[in-house]
């Protein structure tokens, strides 16, 4: 087989499709680069031999660059080869562009790559959004149980995507010395905060007033998740998690369930965000609807 001519024909087809203004343009480009990657591996004598030496790629790159321009540099051809090797046997996503895949190809852990492919598809992430998630080590901040669920394709619960730590973006230099300061910092970037908890959250109110028997209390932040069809009570603490925090948030969750939640909605969850962990307290908290994380400012 004349591998160079096969690659050249594939590129001509890709370049032709680039004039098409619909989803098939991206789909054809991804499929084409996958095929080029396979042809490069075959031209080098298989995957094992392709790991050593890039003489063929350098030779092809010079010819292709003369015919088609800088898009077929040695680096880009190596990326196509790597793309084929890591993607082999898996379904190519029509929702990810080649630029998405270039970002992912810098990652060595296949489980991490699969996670970012999954959320890019589900959340329709742009390149910048994907890059920020990788930069902020979103996958690394998932619970180990969540990572295992993703690998084994188990059903994901609402609390599984809560990051640990949760990153709180600060718009100005400040010390978080009180719950009010922490809450204000969160409210200034409420959308970023909700994404740290997972997908599907919408903001209802801060300082949500609950009143019973003439006694008023205030929930720090009340959210609703439209994916899981439930309210989420958020309580903020600038200390270590304490056992009384569990009782407090459980009381607030019960109030929402009894006075606000509709029959068609699922039970309210509670998320306590603290400065430090207390594994003893959470280990003996038997309420499966209460989740805990710590925060970190950036």
mmCIF file of C-alpha atoms in Angstrom:
data_model
loop_
_atom_site.group_PDB
_atom_site.id
_atom_site.type_symbol
_atom_site.label_atom_id
_atom_site.label_comp_id
_atom_site.label_asym_id
_atom_site.label_seq_id
_atom_site.Cartn_x
_atom_site.Cartn_y
_atom_site.Cartn_z
ATOM 1 C CA UNK A 1 0.000 0.000 0.000
ATOM 2 C CA UNK A 2 1.161 3.519 -0.797
ATOM 3 C CA UNK A 3 0.458 5.026 2.624
ATOM 4 C CA UNK A 4 1.395 8.542 1.582
ATOM 5 C CA UNK A 5 -1.142 8.582 -1.259
ATOM 6 C CA UNK A 6 -3.826 7.167 1.053
ATOM 7 C CA UNK A 7 -3.133 9.931 3.595
ATOM 8 C CA UNK A 8 -3.113 12.534 0.815
ATOM 9 C CA UNK A 9 -6.518 11.366 -0.483
ATOM 10 C CA UNK A 10 -7.911 11.481 3.051
ATOM 11 C CA UNK A 11 -6.688 15.066 3.476
ATOM 12 C CA UNK A 12 -8.237 16.114 0.160
ATOM 13 C CA UNK A 13 -11.566 14.703 1.355
ATOM 14 C CA UNK A 14 -11.247 16.506 4.720
ATOM 15 C CA UNK A 15 -10.410 19.820 3.062
ATOM 16 C CA UNK A 16 -13.420 19.439 0.766
ATOM 17 C CA UNK A 17 -15.744 18.856 3.733
ATOM 18 C CA UNK A 18 -14.433 21.989 5.469
ATOM 19 C CA UNK A 19 -16.572 24.017 3.073
ATOM 20 C CA UNK A 20 -19.741 22.298 4.329
ATOM 21 C CA UNK A 21 -21.661 24.350 6.901
ATOM 22 C CA UNK A 22 -23.241 21.713 9.100
ATOM 23 C CA UNK A 23 -22.341 19.146 11.749
ATOM 24 C CA UNK A 24 -20.979 16.696 9.140
ATOM 25 C CA UNK A 25 -17.984 19.005 8.638
ATOM 26 C CA UNK A 26 -16.722 18.340 12.162
ATOM 27 C CA UNK A 27 -17.663 14.659 12.022
ATOM 28 C CA UNK A 28 -15.751 14.124 8.777
ATOM 29 C CA UNK A 29 -12.694 15.977 10.077
ATOM 30 C CA UNK A 30 -12.510 13.817 13.219
ATOM 31 C CA UNK A 31 -13.009 10.604 11.236
ATOM 32 C CA UNK A 32 -10.365 11.724 8.753
ATOM 33 C CA UNK A 33 -7.716 12.448 11.374
ATOM 34 C CA UNK A 34 -8.470 9.088 12.962
ATOM 35 C CA UNK A 35 -7.893 7.337 9.627
ATOM 36 C CA UNK A 36 -4.698 9.305 9.027
ATOM 37 C CA UNK A 37 -3.487 8.271 12.471
ATOM 38 C CA UNK A 38 -4.143 4.626 11.598
ATOM 39 C CA UNK A 39 -2.344 4.938 8.258
ATOM 40 C CA UNK A 40 0.670 6.489 10.002
ATOM 41 C CA UNK A 41 0.795 3.643 12.518
ATOM 42 C CA UNK A 42 0.539 1.079 9.718
ATOM 43 C CA UNK A 43 3.218 2.886 7.710
ATOM 44 C CA UNK A 44 5.533 2.663 10.701
ATOM 45 C CA UNK A 45 4.945 -1.072 11.077
ATOM 46 C CA UNK A 46 2.334 -1.147 13.845
ATOM 47 C CA UNK A 47 1.816 0.429 17.263
ATOM 48 C CA UNK A 48 4.915 -0.974 18.934
ATOM 49 C CA UNK A 49 7.270 0.221 16.219
ATOM 50 C CA UNK A 50 5.405 3.539 15.933
ATOM 51 C CA UNK A 51 6.519 4.380 19.479
ATOM 52 C CA UNK A 52 10.129 4.594 18.330
ATOM 53 C CA UNK A 53 11.405 6.860 15.602
ATOM 54 C CA UNK A 54 9.484 9.400 13.571
ATOM 55 C CA UNK A 55 11.302 9.184 10.248
ATOM 56 C CA UNK A 56 8.149 8.360 8.288
ATOM 57 C CA UNK A 57 6.185 11.177 9.926
ATOM 58 C CA UNK A 58 8.938 13.718 9.210
ATOM 59 C CA UNK A 59 9.113 12.620 5.590
ATOM 60 C CA UNK A 60 5.330 12.747 5.110
ATOM 61 C CA UNK A 61 5.083 16.093 6.918
ATOM 62 C CA UNK A 62 7.500 17.770 4.507
ATOM 63 C CA UNK A 63 5.541 16.536 1.474
ATOM 64 C CA UNK A 64 2.126 17.337 2.928
ATOM 65 C CA UNK A 65 3.179 20.791 4.060
ATOM 66 C CA UNK A 66 4.307 21.609 0.513
ATOM 67 C CA UNK A 67 0.959 20.436 -0.881
ATOM 68 C CA UNK A 68 -1.521 21.514 1.827
ATOM 69 C CA UNK A 69 0.192 24.014 4.128
ATOM 70 C CA UNK A 70 1.200 24.165 7.797
ATOM 71 C CA UNK A 71 -1.777 22.156 9.117
ATOM 72 C CA UNK A 72 0.189 18.941 8.600
ATOM 73 C CA UNK A 73 3.327 19.649 10.600
ATOM 74 C CA UNK A 74 5.261 16.859 12.313
ATOM 75 C CA UNK A 75 3.555 17.794 15.591
ATOM 76 C CA UNK A 76 0.065 17.584 14.090
ATOM 77 C CA UNK A 77 0.742 14.237 12.439
ATOM 78 C CA UNK A 78 2.019 12.900 15.768
ATOM 79 C CA UNK A 79 -1.215 14.099 17.379
ATOM 80 C CA UNK A 80 -3.259 12.226 14.760
ATOM 81 C CA UNK A 81 -1.246 9.088 15.408
ATOM 82 C CA UNK A 82 -1.749 9.470 19.156
ATOM 83 C CA UNK A 83 -5.461 10.145 18.586
ATOM 84 C CA UNK A 84 -5.868 6.868 16.730
ATOM 85 C CA UNK A 85 -3.984 4.864 19.366
ATOM 86 C CA UNK A 86 -5.953 6.189 22.348
ATOM 87 C CA UNK A 87 -9.330 6.282 20.587
ATOM 88 C CA UNK A 88 -9.051 2.882 18.885
ATOM 89 C CA UNK A 89 -12.070 0.695 19.583
ATOM 90 C CA UNK A 90 -14.119 3.568 21.013
ATOM 91 C CA UNK A 91 -16.949 5.507 19.418
ATOM 92 C CA UNK A 92 -15.845 8.858 18.028
ATOM 93 C CA UNK A 93 -17.849 11.731 19.470
ATOM 94 C CA UNK A 94 -19.529 13.992 16.916
ATOM 95 C CA UNK A 95 -19.869 16.667 19.615
ATOM 96 C CA UNK A 96 -16.136 17.160 20.142
ATOM 97 C CA UNK A 97 -14.047 19.128 17.676
ATOM 98 C CA UNK A 98 -10.437 18.403 16.777
ATOM 99 C CA UNK A 99 -9.457 21.301 19.074
ATOM 100 C CA UNK A 100 -11.206 19.511 21.966
ATOM 101 C CA UNK A 101 -9.256 16.351 21.252
ATOM 102 C CA UNK A 102 -5.948 18.242 21.087
ATOM 103 C CA UNK A 103 -6.587 19.461 24.648
ATOM 104 C CA UNK A 104 -7.363 15.912 25.778
ATOM 105 C CA UNK A 105 -4.362 14.314 24.085
ATOM 106 C CA UNK A 106 -2.034 16.020 26.586
ATOM 107 C CA UNK A 107 -3.566 13.805 29.318
ATOM 108 C CA UNK A 108 -2.072 10.375 29.965
ATOM 109 C CA UNK A 109 -4.821 8.845 32.142
ATOM 110 C CA UNK A 110 -7.504 7.300 29.894
ATOM 111 C CA UNK A 111 -10.088 7.452 32.702
ATOM 112 C CA UNK A 112 -9.496 11.168 33.038
ATOM 113 C CA UNK A 113 -9.825 11.620 29.271
ATOM 114 C CA UNK A 114 -13.121 9.695 29.257
ATOM 115 C CA UNK A 115 -14.444 11.900 32.071
ATOM 116 C CA UNK A 116 -13.710 15.084 30.155
ATOM 117 C CA UNK A 117 -15.220 13.633 26.974
ATOM 118 C CA UNK A 118 -18.370 12.784 28.952
ATOM 119 C CA UNK A 119 -18.819 16.232 30.498
ATOM 120 C CA UNK A 120 -17.910 17.999 27.249
ATOM 121 C CA UNK A 121 -20.739 16.111 25.531
ATOM 122 C CA UNK A 122 -23.223 16.579 28.381
ATOM 123 C CA UNK A 123 -22.456 20.237 29.047
ATOM 124 C CA UNK A 124 -21.648 21.259 25.449
ATOM 125 C CA UNK A 125 -18.344 22.695 26.619
ATOM 126 C CA UNK A 126 -16.363 25.066 24.420
ATOM 127 C CA UNK A 127 -12.581 24.814 24.187
ATOM 128 C CA UNK A 128 -11.975 27.501 26.811
ATOM 129 C CA UNK A 129 -14.395 25.895 29.259
ATOM 130 C CA UNK A 130 -12.798 22.479 28.811
ATOM 131 C CA UNK A 131 -9.328 23.972 29.211
ATOM 132 C CA UNK A 132 -10.356 25.674 32.468
ATOM 133 C CA UNK A 133 -11.772 22.447 33.883
ATOM 134 C CA UNK A 134 -8.549 20.605 33.108
ATOM 135 C CA UNK A 135 -6.468 23.470 34.529
ATOM 136 C CA UNK A 136 -8.541 23.484 37.730
ATOM 137 C CA UNK A 137 -8.022 19.708 38.077
ATOM 138 C CA UNK A 138 -11.735 18.973 38.169
ATOM 139 C CA UNK A 139 -11.282 15.249 37.679
ATOM 140 C CA UNK A 140 -8.710 15.020 40.471
ATOM 141 C CA UNK A 141 -11.158 16.743 42.839
ATOM 142 C CA UNK A 142 -13.818 14.074 42.385
ATOM 143 C CA UNK A 143 -14.331 11.530 45.147
ATOM 144 C CA UNK A 144 -12.575 8.203 44.535
ATOM 145 C CA UNK A 145 -15.930 6.392 44.703
ATOM 146 C CA UNK A 146 -17.216 8.655 41.920
ATOM 147 C CA UNK A 147 -14.202 7.845 39.760
ATOM 148 C CA UNK A 148 -14.856 4.131 40.214
ATOM 149 C CA UNK A 149 -18.532 4.619 39.299
ATOM 150 C CA UNK A 150 -17.494 6.392 36.093
ATOM 151 C CA UNK A 151 -15.104 3.571 35.176
ATOM 152 C CA UNK A 152 -17.687 0.850 35.847
ATOM 153 C CA UNK A 153 -20.511 2.981 34.361
ATOM 154 C CA UNK A 154 -22.601 2.775 37.543
ATOM 155 C CA UNK A 155 -25.491 5.144 38.115
ATOM 156 C CA UNK A 156 -24.332 8.560 39.317
ATOM 157 C CA UNK A 157 -26.076 10.234 42.262
ATOM 158 C CA UNK A 158 -26.547 13.968 42.687
ATOM 159 C CA UNK A 159 -23.769 14.265 45.257
ATOM 160 C CA UNK A 160 -21.179 12.339 43.269
ATOM 161 C CA UNK A 161 -20.105 15.347 41.214
ATOM 162 C CA UNK A 162 -19.514 17.651 44.192
ATOM 163 C CA UNK A 163 -15.859 18.636 43.958
ATOM 164 C CA UNK A 164 -13.475 18.398 46.884
ATOM 165 C CA UNK A 165 -12.216 20.956 47.454
ATOM 166 C CA UNK A 166 -14.762 23.347 45.971
ATOM 167 C CA UNK A 167 -12.952 26.288 44.379
ATOM 168 C CA UNK A 168 -14.314 29.695 45.408
ATOM 169 C CA UNK A 169 -13.295 32.432 42.999
ATOM 170 C CA UNK A 170 -12.402 35.750 44.616
ATOM 171 C CA UNK A 171 -12.893 38.928 42.591
ATOM 172 C CA UNK A 172 -10.601 40.845 44.942
ATOM 173 C CA UNK A 173 -7.951 40.121 47.524
ATOM 174 C CA UNK A 174 -9.695 39.305 50.788
ATOM 175 C CA UNK A 175 -9.541 37.057 53.813
ATOM 176 C CA UNK A 176 -12.480 34.738 54.410
ATOM 177 C CA UNK A 177 -12.888 35.169 58.163
ATOM 178 C CA UNK A 178 -16.669 34.860 58.455
ATOM 179 C CA UNK A 179 -19.547 32.920 56.932
ATOM 180 C CA UNK A 180 -20.921 36.209 55.590
ATOM 181 C CA UNK A 181 -17.668 36.916 53.726
ATOM 182 C CA UNK A 182 -17.652 33.383 52.315
ATOM 183 C CA UNK A 183 -21.260 33.684 51.206
ATOM 184 C CA UNK A 184 -20.658 37.068 49.540
ATOM 185 C CA UNK A 185 -17.671 35.675 47.647
ATOM 186 C CA UNK A 186 -19.820 32.780 46.411
ATOM 187 C CA UNK A 187 -22.701 35.042 45.385
ATOM 188 C CA UNK A 188 -20.366 37.218 43.307
ATOM 189 C CA UNK A 189 -19.634 34.141 41.169
ATOM 190 C CA UNK A 190 -22.715 32.028 41.815
ATOM 191 C CA UNK A 191 -22.657 30.289 38.427
ATOM 192 C CA UNK A 192 -19.075 29.091 38.921
ATOM 193 C CA UNK A 193 -19.989 27.900 42.416
ATOM 194 C CA UNK A 194 -22.985 25.889 41.206
ATOM 195 C CA UNK A 195 -20.831 24.167 38.583
ATOM 196 C CA UNK A 196 -18.513 23.044 41.395
ATOM 197 C CA UNK A 197 -21.498 21.122 42.799
ATOM 198 C CA UNK A 198 -22.359 19.439 39.502
ATOM 199 C CA UNK A 199 -24.821 20.130 36.714
ATOM 200 C CA UNK A 200 -28.436 21.258 36.783
ATOM 201 C CA UNK A 201 -28.409 23.736 39.666
ATOM 202 C CA UNK A 202 -30.304 27.023 39.611
ATOM 203 C CA UNK A 203 -30.175 29.782 42.221
ATOM 204 C CA UNK A 204 -33.276 30.519 44.300
ATOM 205 C CA UNK A 205 -32.227 32.782 47.166
ATOM 206 C CA UNK A 206 -29.570 33.560 49.744
ATOM 207 C CA UNK A 207 -30.602 34.068 53.372
ATOM 208 C CA UNK A 208 -33.764 32.082 52.622
ATOM 209 C CA UNK A 209 -36.107 32.734 55.561
ATOM 210 C CA UNK A 210 -37.832 29.824 57.267
ATOM 211 C CA UNK A 211 -40.225 30.555 60.085
ATOM 212 C CA UNK A 212 -42.092 28.317 62.508
ATOM 213 C CA UNK A 213 -43.566 28.862 65.982
ATOM 214 C CA UNK A 214 -42.480 32.489 65.830
ATOM 215 C CA UNK A 215 -38.828 31.529 65.367
ATOM 216 C CA UNK A 216 -36.970 32.685 62.273
ATOM 217 C CA UNK A 217 -33.952 30.960 60.730
ATOM 218 C CA UNK A 218 -32.091 31.627 57.502
ATOM 219 C CA UNK A 219 -30.682 29.122 55.029
ATOM 220 C CA UNK A 220 -27.371 30.421 53.668
ATOM 221 C CA UNK A 221 -28.161 29.526 50.061
ATOM 222 C CA UNK A 222 -31.119 27.652 48.576
ATOM 223 C CA UNK A 223 -30.753 26.046 45.139
ATOM 224 C CA UNK A 224 -32.867 23.779 42.952
ATOM 225 C CA UNK A 225 -31.561 21.019 40.718
ATOM 226 C CA UNK A 226 -33.739 20.474 37.640
ATOM 227 C CA UNK A 227 -31.950 17.264 36.620
ATOM 228 C CA UNK A 228 -32.598 15.486 39.919
ATOM 229 C CA UNK A 229 -35.798 17.491 40.595
ATOM 230 C CA UNK A 230 -34.961 18.504 44.153
ATOM 231 C CA UNK A 231 -34.063 21.457 46.361
ATOM 232 C CA UNK A 232 -30.540 21.815 47.742
ATOM 233 C CA UNK A 233 -29.868 23.516 51.075
ATOM 234 C CA UNK A 234 -26.336 24.962 51.221
ATOM 235 C CA UNK A 235 -24.784 25.751 54.610
ATOM 236 C CA UNK A 236 -21.415 27.507 54.872
ATOM 237 C CA UNK A 237 -18.953 27.193 57.755
ATOM 238 C CA UNK A 238 -15.497 28.744 58.132
ATOM 239 C CA UNK A 239 -14.523 26.139 60.718
ATOM 240 C CA UNK A 240 -14.064 22.395 60.846
ATOM 241 C CA UNK A 241 -17.225 20.348 60.386
ATOM 242 C CA UNK A 242 -18.970 19.820 63.720
ATOM 243 C CA UNK A 243 -21.709 17.404 64.709
ATOM 244 C CA UNK A 244 -24.154 20.233 65.414
ATOM 245 C CA UNK A 245 -23.866 21.323 61.766
ATOM 246 C CA UNK A 246 -25.462 18.021 60.774
ATOM 247 C CA UNK A 247 -28.451 18.640 63.024
ATOM 248 C CA UNK A 248 -28.825 22.206 61.766
ATOM 249 C CA UNK A 249 -28.852 21.373 58.059
ATOM 250 C CA UNK A 250 -31.120 18.374 58.618
ATOM 251 C CA UNK A 251 -33.648 20.658 60.320
ATOM 252 C CA UNK A 252 -33.552 23.034 57.337
ATOM 253 C CA UNK A 253 -33.916 20.142 54.870
ATOM 254 C CA UNK A 254 -36.947 18.832 56.773
ATOM 255 C CA UNK A 255 -38.519 22.288 56.714
ATOM 256 C CA UNK A 256 -38.140 22.556 52.928
ATOM 257 C CA UNK A 257 -39.539 19.035 52.490
ATOM 258 C CA UNK A 258 -42.561 19.740 54.683
ATOM 259 C CA UNK A 259 -43.357 23.300 53.608
ATOM 260 C CA UNK A 260 -41.868 24.043 50.187
ATOM 261 C CA UNK A 261 -41.325 20.812 48.236
ATOM 262 C CA UNK A 262 -44.108 19.675 45.896
ATOM 263 C CA UNK A 263 -45.357 16.072 45.834
ATOM 264 C CA UNK A 264 -43.801 15.546 42.396
ATOM 265 C CA UNK A 265 -40.360 16.605 43.604
ATOM 266 C CA UNK A 266 -37.686 14.453 45.209
ATOM 267 C CA UNK A 267 -36.409 14.850 48.740
ATOM 268 C CA UNK A 268 -34.242 17.843 49.550
ATOM 269 C CA UNK A 269 -30.501 17.367 49.808
ATOM 270 C CA UNK A 270 -28.124 19.264 52.080
ATOM 271 C CA UNK A 271 -24.566 20.312 51.295
ATOM 272 C CA UNK A 272 -22.314 21.558 54.086
ATOM 273 C CA UNK A 273 -19.213 23.418 52.951
ATOM 274 C CA UNK A 274 -16.571 23.850 55.628
ATOM 275 C CA UNK A 275 -12.991 25.017 56.036
ATOM 276 C CA UNK A 276 -11.812 21.605 57.238
ATOM 277 C CA UNK A 277 -13.021 18.007 57.144
ATOM 278 C CA UNK A 278 -14.172 15.951 60.090
ATOM 279 C CA UNK A 279 -14.242 12.371 58.880
ATOM 280 C CA UNK A 280 -15.525 11.105 62.232
ATOM 281 C CA UNK A 281 -18.699 13.208 62.021
ATOM 282 C CA UNK A 282 -19.455 12.304 58.382
ATOM 283 C CA UNK A 283 -18.650 8.637 58.957
ATOM 284 C CA UNK A 284 -21.421 8.438 61.547
ATOM 285 C CA UNK A 285 -23.904 10.636 59.700
ATOM 286 C CA UNK A 286 -26.545 8.167 58.492
ATOM 287 C CA UNK A 287 -28.494 10.662 56.374
ATOM 288 C CA UNK A 288 -27.742 9.743 52.752
ATOM 289 C CA UNK A 289 -29.069 13.110 51.560
ATOM 290 C CA UNK A 290 -26.405 15.130 53.389
ATOM 291 C CA UNK A 291 -23.109 15.800 51.613
ATOM 292 C CA UNK A 292 -20.020 17.613 52.804
ATOM 293 C CA UNK A 293 -17.078 19.284 51.124
ATOM 294 C CA UNK A 294 -14.372 21.787 51.928
ATOM 295 C CA UNK A 295 -13.654 25.047 50.146
ATOM 296 C CA UNK A 296 -10.530 26.601 48.761
ATOM 297 C CA UNK A 297 -10.207 30.125 47.382
ATOM 298 C CA UNK A 298 -8.445 30.961 44.145
#
